[in-house]
Coordinates of N, CA and C in Angstrom, one line a residue:
X1 N -30.0 -21.5 7.7 CA -30.8 -20.5 8.9 C -31.2 -19.1 8.1
X2 N -32.4 -18.9 8.5 CA -32.9 -17.6 7.9 C -32.6 -16.3 8.4
X3 N -32.4 -15.2 7.7 CA -32.2 -13.9 7.6 C -32.5 -13.5 9.2
X4 N -33.7 -13.6 9.4 CA -34.2 -13.2 10.9 C -33.6 -13.8 12.1
X5 N -33.6 -15.2 11.8 CA -33.0 -15.6 12.9 C -31.7 -15.5 13.3
X6 N -30.8 -15.3 12.3 CA -29.1 -14.6 12.3 C -29.4 -13.3 12.9
X7 N -30.2 -12.4 12.4 CA -30.3 -10.9 13.1 C -30.6 -11.3 14.6
X8 N -31.5 -12.0 14.8 CA -32.1 -12.2 16.1 C -30.8 -12.6 17.0
X9 N -29.8 -13.8 16.7 CA -29.3 -14.4 17.3 C -27.5 -13.0 17.3
X10 N -27.8 -12.4 16.6 CA -26.7 -11.5 16.6 C -26.9 -10.7 17.9
X11 N -28.4 -10.1 17.5 CA -29.0 -9.1 18.5 C -28.8 -9.5 19.9
X12 N -28.9 -10.8 20.3 CA -29.2 -11.0 21.3 C -27.6 -11.3 21.9
X13 N -26.6 -11.6 21.1 CA -25.6 -11.7 21.3 C -24.6 -10.5 22.0
X14 N -25.1 -9.5 20.9 CA -24.4 -8.0 21.3 C -25.1 -7.7 22.5
X15 N -26.7 -7.6 22.8 CA -27.6 -7.4 23.9 C -26.6 -7.8 25.4
X16 N -26.3 -9.0 25.2 CA -25.7 -9.4 26.4 C -24.4 -8.1 27.1
X17 N -24.0 -7.2 26.1 CA -22.8 -6.7 26.4 C -23.2 -5.0 26.5
X18 N -24.5 -4.9 26.2 CA -24.7 -3.6 26.3 C -25.9 -3.2 27.3
X19 N -25.4 -1.6 28.3 CA -25.7 -1.4 29.3 C -27.2 -1.5 28.9
X20 N -28.2 -1.4 30.1 CA -29.6 -1.1 29.8 C -29.7 0.0 29.4
X21 N -29.1 1.4 29.8 CA -29.5 2.4 29.4 C -29.7 2.4 27.4
X22 N -28.7 1.6 27.1 CA -28.9 1.9 25.5 C -30.2 0.9 25.0
X23 N -30.6 0.1 26.1 CA -31.8 -0.5 25.8 C -33.3 0.0 25.9
X24 N -33.1 1.0 26.7 CA -33.9 2.4 27.1 C -34.4 3.0 26.0
X25 N -33.4 3.5 25.0 CA -33.3 4.5 23.7 C -33.8 3.5 23.0
X26 N -33.4 2.2 23.0 CA -33.7 1.5 21.6 C -35.0 1.0 21.5
X27 N -36.0 1.2 20.6 CA -37.1 0.5 20.3 C -37.4 -0.9 20.2
X28 N -36.0 -1.2 19.7 CA -36.4 -2.7 19.4 C -35.9 -3.6 20.5
X29 N -35.7 -3.1 21.8 CA -35.1 -3.7 22.8 C -36.2 -4.6 23.1
X30 N -35.8 -5.8 23.8 CA -37.0 -7.2 24.4 C -37.2 -6.8 25.9
X31 N -37.0 -5.6 26.4 CA -37.0 -5.2 27.7 C -37.9 -3.9 27.9
X32 N -38.6 -3.7 28.8 CA -39.4 -2.2 28.6 C -38.8 -1.4 29.1
X33 N -38.9 0.0 28.5 CA -38.1 1.2 29.1 C -38.8 1.8 30.3
X34 N -40.3 1.7 30.1 CA -41.1 2.5 30.7 C -41.9 1.1 31.6
X35 N -42.9 1.7 32.6 CA -43.8 0.6 33.2 C -45.0 0.4 32.2
X36 N -45.4 -0.1 31.8 CA -46.2 -0.7 30.4 C -47.1 -1.5 31.0
X37 N -48.1 -1.2 31.4 CA -49.3 -2.0 31.7 C -49.9 -3.1 30.8
X38 N -49.5 -2.8 29.3 CA -49.5 -4.0 28.4 C -48.8 -4.7 28.0
X39 N -47.6 -4.8 28.8 CA -46.3 -5.9 28.9 C -47.0 -7.1 29.3
X40 N -46.2 -8.3 29.1 CA -46.5 -9.3 29.6 C -44.9 -9.6 30.7
X41 N -45.2 -9.3 31.9 CA -43.9 -9.9 32.6 C -42.9 -11.0 32.6
X42 N -43.8 -11.8 32.5 CA -43.1 -13.5 32.1 C -42.4 -13.5 31.0
X43 N -42.9 -13.2 30.0 CA -41.9 -13.0 29.2 C -40.7 -11.8 28.7
X44 N -41.0 -10.8 29.2 CA -39.6 -9.7 30.1 C -38.7 -10.4 30.9
X45 N -39.0 -11.4 31.9 CA -38.6 -11.6 32.7 C -37.5 -12.7 31.6
X46 N -38.0 -13.6 31.0 CA -37.0 -14.6 30.5 C -36.7 -14.0 29.3
X47 N -36.8 -13.2 28.7 CA -35.5 -11.9 28.1 C -34.5 -11.9 28.8
X48 N -34.9 -11.0 30.1 CA -33.8 -10.4 30.8 C -33.2 -11.6 31.3
X49 N -33.3 -12.7 31.5 CA -32.8 -13.5 32.5 C -31.9 -14.4 31.5
X50 N -32.3 -14.3 29.7 CA -31.0 -14.7 29.0 C -30.1 -13.9 28.6
X51 N -30.4 -12.5 29.0 CA -29.6 -11.5 28.3 C -28.2 -11.7 30.1
X52 N -29.2 -11.9 31.4 CA -28.7 -11.8 32.4 C -27.5 -13.0 32.4
X53 N -27.6 -14.1 31.9 CA -26.9 -15.4 31.8 C -25.9 -15.4 31.0
X54 N -26.1 -14.7 29.5 CA -24.8 -14.5 28.8 C -23.9 -13.7 29.2
X55 N -24.4 -12.6 30.1 CA -23.7 -11.4 30.4 C -23.2 -11.7 31.9
X56 N -23.2 -12.8 32.9 CA -22.9 -12.9 33.7 C -23.6 -11.6 34.5
X57 N -24.9 -11.2 34.9 CA -25.1 -10.4 35.6 C -26.4 -10.8 36.1
X58 N -26.7 -10.4 37.2 CA -27.9 -10.2 37.8 C -29.2 -9.1 37.4
X59 N -30.2 -10.1 37.8 CA -31.6 -9.2 37.3 C -32.3 -8.2 38.5
X60 N -32.6 -7.2 38.2 CA -33.2 -6.5 39.4 C -34.7 -6.3 38.2
X61 N -35.6 -6.6 39.4 CA -37.4 -6.7 38.9 C -37.5 -5.3 39.7
X62 N -37.8 -4.1 38.8 CA -38.3 -2.9 39.9 C -40.2 -3.1 39.3
X63 N -40.4 -2.9 40.5 CA -42.0 -3.1 40.3 C -42.7 -1.7 40.6
X64 N -43.4 -1.2 39.8 CA -43.6 0.2 40.0 C -44.8 0.7 39.2
X65 N -44.8 1.8 38.7 CA -45.8 2.2 37.2 C -45.5 3.9 37.6
X66 N -45.9 4.0 36.2 CA -46.2 5.6 35.3 C -46.5 6.6 36.7
X67 N -47.2 6.2 37.6 CA -47.9 6.9 38.3 C -47.1 7.4 39.6
X68 N -46.1 6.5 39.9 CA -45.1 6.3 40.9 C -44.0 7.5 41.2
X69 N -44.2 8.5 41.9 CA -43.3 9.5 41.9 C -41.9 8.9 42.6
X70 N -41.6 7.9 43.3 CA -40.3 7.9 43.8 C -39.8 6.9 42.6
X71 N -40.4 6.1 41.9 CA -40.1 5.5 40.9 C -39.5 7.0 40.0
X72 N -39.8 7.8 39.3 CA -39.1 8.9 38.8 C -38.1 9.8 39.6
X73 N -38.1 9.9 40.8 CA -37.1 10.5 41.4 C -36.2 9.1 41.6
X74 N -35.9 7.8 41.3 CA -35.0 7.1 41.0 C -34.2 7.2 39.6
X75 N -35.1 7.3 38.8 CA -34.7 7.8 37.3 C -33.8 9.1 37.7
X76 N -34.1 9.9 38.1 CA -33.3 11.3 38.3 C -32.2 10.9 38.9
X77 N -32.3 10.0 40.3 CA -30.9 10.0 40.9 C -30.2 8.8 40.1
X78 N -30.2 8.0 39.4 CA -29.5 7.2 38.7 C -29.0 8.3 37.4
X79 N -29.4 9.1 36.9 CA -29.1 10.1 35.9 C -28.1 11.0 36.5
X80 N -28.1 11.5 38.2 CA -27.6 12.4 38.8 C -25.8 11.5 39.2
X81 N -26.2 10.5 39.2 CA -25.1 9.8 39.9 C -24.5 9.0 38.6
X82 N -23.9 9.5 37.9 CA -23.5 8.2 36.8 C -22.7 7.2 37.1
X83 N -21.7 7.4 38.1 CA -20.8 6.1 38.7 C -21.7 5.3 39.1
X84 N -22.9 5.0 39.7 CA -23.9 4.2 40.4 C -24.6 3.7 39.0
X85 N -25.2 4.5 37.7 CA -25.6 4.0 36.9 C -24.6 3.0 36.0
X86 N -23.2 3.4 36.2 CA -22.3 2.6 35.1 C -22.1 1.2 36.1
X87 N -22.4 1.4 37.6 CA -22.1 0.3 38.3 C -23.3 -0.7 38.1
X88 N -24.3 -0.4 38.2 CA -25.8 -1.1 37.8 C -25.9 -1.3 36.9
X89 N -25.4 -0.8 35.3 CA -25.5 -1.3 34.4 C -24.6 -2.3 34.1
X90 N -23.3 -2.3 34.5 CA -22.2 -3.2 34.6 C -22.8 -4.9 35.2
X91 N -23.5 -4.5 36.3 CA -24.2 -5.9 37.0 C -25.5 -6.1 37.2
X92 N -26.1 -5.6 36.2 CA -27.4 -6.0 36.4 C -28.3 -5.6 35.1
X93 N -29.3 -6.2 35.0 CA -30.1 -6.1 34.0 C -31.4 -5.6 34.6
X94 N -31.9 -4.7 34.6 CA -33.1 -3.7 35.2 C -34.4 -4.1 34.3
X95 N -35.1 -4.6 35.0 CA -36.4 -4.7 34.4 C -37.7 -4.3 35.5
X96 N -38.5 -3.4 34.3 CA -39.6 -2.7 35.3 C -41.1 -3.8 34.9
X97 N -41.4 -3.8 35.9 CA -42.9 -4.5 35.9 C -43.9 -3.6 36.4
X98 N -44.9 -3.3 35.7 CA -45.8 -2.5 36.1 C -46.7 -2.9 36.9
X99 N -47.1 -2.0 37.6 CA -48.3 -2.2 39.2 C -48.8 -1.0 38.8
X100 N -50.1 -1.4 38.3 CA -51.4 -0.2 38.6 C -52.6 -0.1 38.2
X101 N -53.6 0.4 38.7 CA -54.9 0.3 38.4 C -55.1 -0.9 36.8
X102 N -54.3 0.1 35.8 CA -54.5 -0.8 34.5 C -54.3 -2.4 34.5
X103 N -53.2 -2.7 35.5 CA -52.9 -4.2 35.3 C -51.9 -4.2 36.5
X104 N -52.4 -5.0 37.4 CA -51.4 -5.3 38.6 C -50.6 -6.0 38.3
X105 N -50.5 -7.0 37.6 CA -50.0 -8.2 37.5 C -49.8 -9.1 38.4
X106 N -50.8 -9.6 39.1 CA -51.0 -10.5 40.1 C -50.7 -11.7 39.8
X107 N -50.7 -12.3 39.0 CA -50.3 -13.6 38.2 C -48.9 -13.6 38.3
X108 N -47.8 -13.0 37.8 CA -46.9 -12.8 38.1 C -46.1 -12.6 39.4
X109 N -46.7 -11.5 39.9 CA -46.0 -10.9 41.2 C -46.1 -11.9 42.1
X110 N -47.3 -13.1 42.2 CA -47.7 -14.1 43.3 C -46.4 -14.9 43.4
X111 N -45.3 -14.8 42.4 CA -44.4 -15.6 43.0 C -43.3 -15.2 43.9
X112 N -43.2 -13.7 43.8 CA -42.4 -12.8 44.7 C -42.9 -12.9 46.4
X113 N -42.5 -12.3 47.4 CA -43.0 -11.9 48.7 C -43.9 -10.3 48.0
X114 N -44.9 -10.0 49.4 CA -45.9 -9.3 49.1 C -44.8 -7.8 49.0
X115 N -45.2 -6.9 48.4 CA -44.9 -5.8 48.2 C -45.4 -4.6 49.0
X116 N -44.5 -3.9 49.7 CA -45.5 -2.9 50.7 C -45.5 -1.7 50.3
X117 N -44.4 -1.2 49.3 CA -44.9 0.1 48.7 C -44.0 0.2 47.4
X118 N -44.0 1.4 46.7 CA -43.3 1.5 45.3 C -42.2 2.4 45.1
X119 N -41.5 2.2 44.6 CA -41.3 0.9 43.6 C -40.5 -0.1 44.8
X120 N -40.6 -1.2 44.2 CA -39.6 -2.6 44.8 C -38.9 -3.3 44.2
X121 N -37.6 -3.2 44.6 CA -37.0 -4.1 43.8 C -36.6 -6.0 44.3
X122 N -36.8 -6.6 43.3 CA -36.3 -8.0 43.4 C -35.0 -8.5 42.6
X123 N -34.3 -8.5 43.5 CA -33.1 -9.3 43.1 C -33.0 -10.7 42.7
X124 N -32.8 -11.1 41.3 CA -32.5 -12.7 40.8 C -31.4 -13.0 40.4
X125 N -31.3 -14.3 40.7 CA -29.8 -14.6 39.6 C -30.0 -14.6 38.4
X126 N -29.1 -15.2 37.6 CA -29.3 -15.1 36.1 C -30.1 -16.5 35.8
X127 N -30.3 -17.4 37.0 CA -31.3 -18.5 36.7 C -32.9 -18.3 36.9
X128 N -33.3 -16.9 37.4 CA -34.3 -16.6 38.3 C -34.6 -16.8 39.7
X129 N -33.4 -17.5 40.1 CA -34.0 -17.6 41.9 C -33.9 -16.1 42.3
X130 N -34.8 -16.0 43.2 CA -34.8 -14.6 44.2 C -34.1 -14.8 45.0
X131 N -33.1 -14.3 45.0 CA -31.8 -13.7 46.1 C -32.2 -12.7 47.0
X132 N -32.9 -11.7 46.9 CA -33.6 -10.7 47.7 C -34.5 -9.5 47.6
X133 N -35.9 -9.6 48.3 CA -36.5 -8.3 48.2 C -36.2 -7.3 49.1
X134 N -36.2 -6.3 48.1 CA -36.0 -5.1 48.6 C -36.8 -3.7 49.0
X135 N -37.1 -3.6 50.1 CA -38.2 -2.2 50.0 C -37.1 -0.9 49.9
X136 N -37.7 -0.2 48.8 CA -36.7 0.7 48.6 C -36.9 2.1 49.7
X137 N -37.8 2.2 50.1 CA -37.8 3.3 51.3 C -36.8 3.0 52.3
X138 N -36.0 2.3 52.3 CA -34.6 2.0 53.0 C -33.6 2.4 52.2
X139 N -33.6 2.7 51.2 CA -32.6 3.3 50.6 C -33.2 5.0 50.1
X140 N -33.9 5.2 50.9 CA -33.9 6.9 50.6 C -33.6 7.8 51.5
X141 N -33.2 9.0 51.2 CA -32.8 10.1 52.2 C -33.4 11.1 52.1
X142 N -34.6 12.0 52.9 CA -35.1 12.8 52.6 C -35.9 12.7 51.5
X143 N -36.1 13.6 50.3 CA -36.6 13.6 49.1 C -36.1 13.1 47.9
X144 N -35.0 12.3 48.6 CA -34.2 11.7 47.0 C -33.6 10.3 47.8
X145 N -32.6 9.4 47.0 CA -32.1 8.3 47.1 C -31.2 8.5 47.8
X146 N -30.0 7.5 48.8 CA -29.2 7.9 49.6 C -27.8 7.1 48.8
X147 N -27.1 8.1 48.4 CA -25.9 7.5 47.1 C -25.0 6.5 48.0
X148 N -25.0 6.1 49.3 CA -24.1 5.5 50.0 C -24.9 4.2 50.4
X149 N -26.4 4.3 50.5 CA -27.2 3.0 50.6 C -27.4 2.3 49.3
X150 N -27.6 3.6 48.4 CA -27.9 2.6 46.8 C -26.8 1.9 46.8
X151 N -25.7 2.5 46.5 CA -24.2 1.9 46.4 C -23.9 0.2 47.2
X152 N -24.3 0.6 48.6 CA -24.0 -0.8 49.2 C -25.3 -1.4 48.8
X153 N -26.3 -1.7 48.5 CA -27.4 -2.5 47.9 C -26.8 -3.0 46.7
X154 N -26.4 -2.1 45.5 CA -25.9 -2.6 44.5 C -24.6 -3.4 44.4
X155 N -23.7 -3.4 45.5 CA -22.6 -4.0 45.6 C -22.5 -4.9 46.2
X156 N -23.6 -5.3 47.4 CA -23.7 -6.5 48.0 C -24.6 -7.4 47.2
X157 N -25.2 -7.0 45.9 CA -26.4 -8.0 45.6 C -25.6 -8.5 44.1
X158 N -24.4 -7.4 44.0 CA -23.6 -8.1 42.3 C -23.3 -9.2 42.2
X159 N -23.2 -9.6 41.3 CA -22.7 -11.2 40.8 C -21.0 -11.1 41.2
X160 N -20.8 -12.5 42.2 CA -19.7 -12.6 42.1 C -18.6 -12.7 40.2
X161 N -17.6 -12.2 40.2 CA -16.9 -12.7 39.2 C -15.5 -12.6 39.2

């Protein structure tokens, strides 16, 4: 077995047990840290599903863009609520998929229900089956996200362990 293959296998084995926050800071991560219009969301989803399957987690596909103010609010919300961030990272692989004028990722998003606003969440099981489509405006409270509503969403769709 080549050194590259052995390293890759070791990385994937470790990646299954590392929270998503560590991926965002890791430049070698198979998953995007931002909404990158140049990414191939189908390839990113394959990687997310492999990690989710190995770790017994679900995948949340967050559709949005760098232009999306509520996407930035969501980032700040999880930073300000470390208990929810820990719960999210323990139960989900979080995959960001870009939707912007540079790349609407229409071919990828065609497989899911239509999105009314951004960000939007699709909850998938580790096999890639769509479990839920979530309009995030239902999780908002004034100019932020509602902690109780977000907790209820995360708990409801977490995998049964």
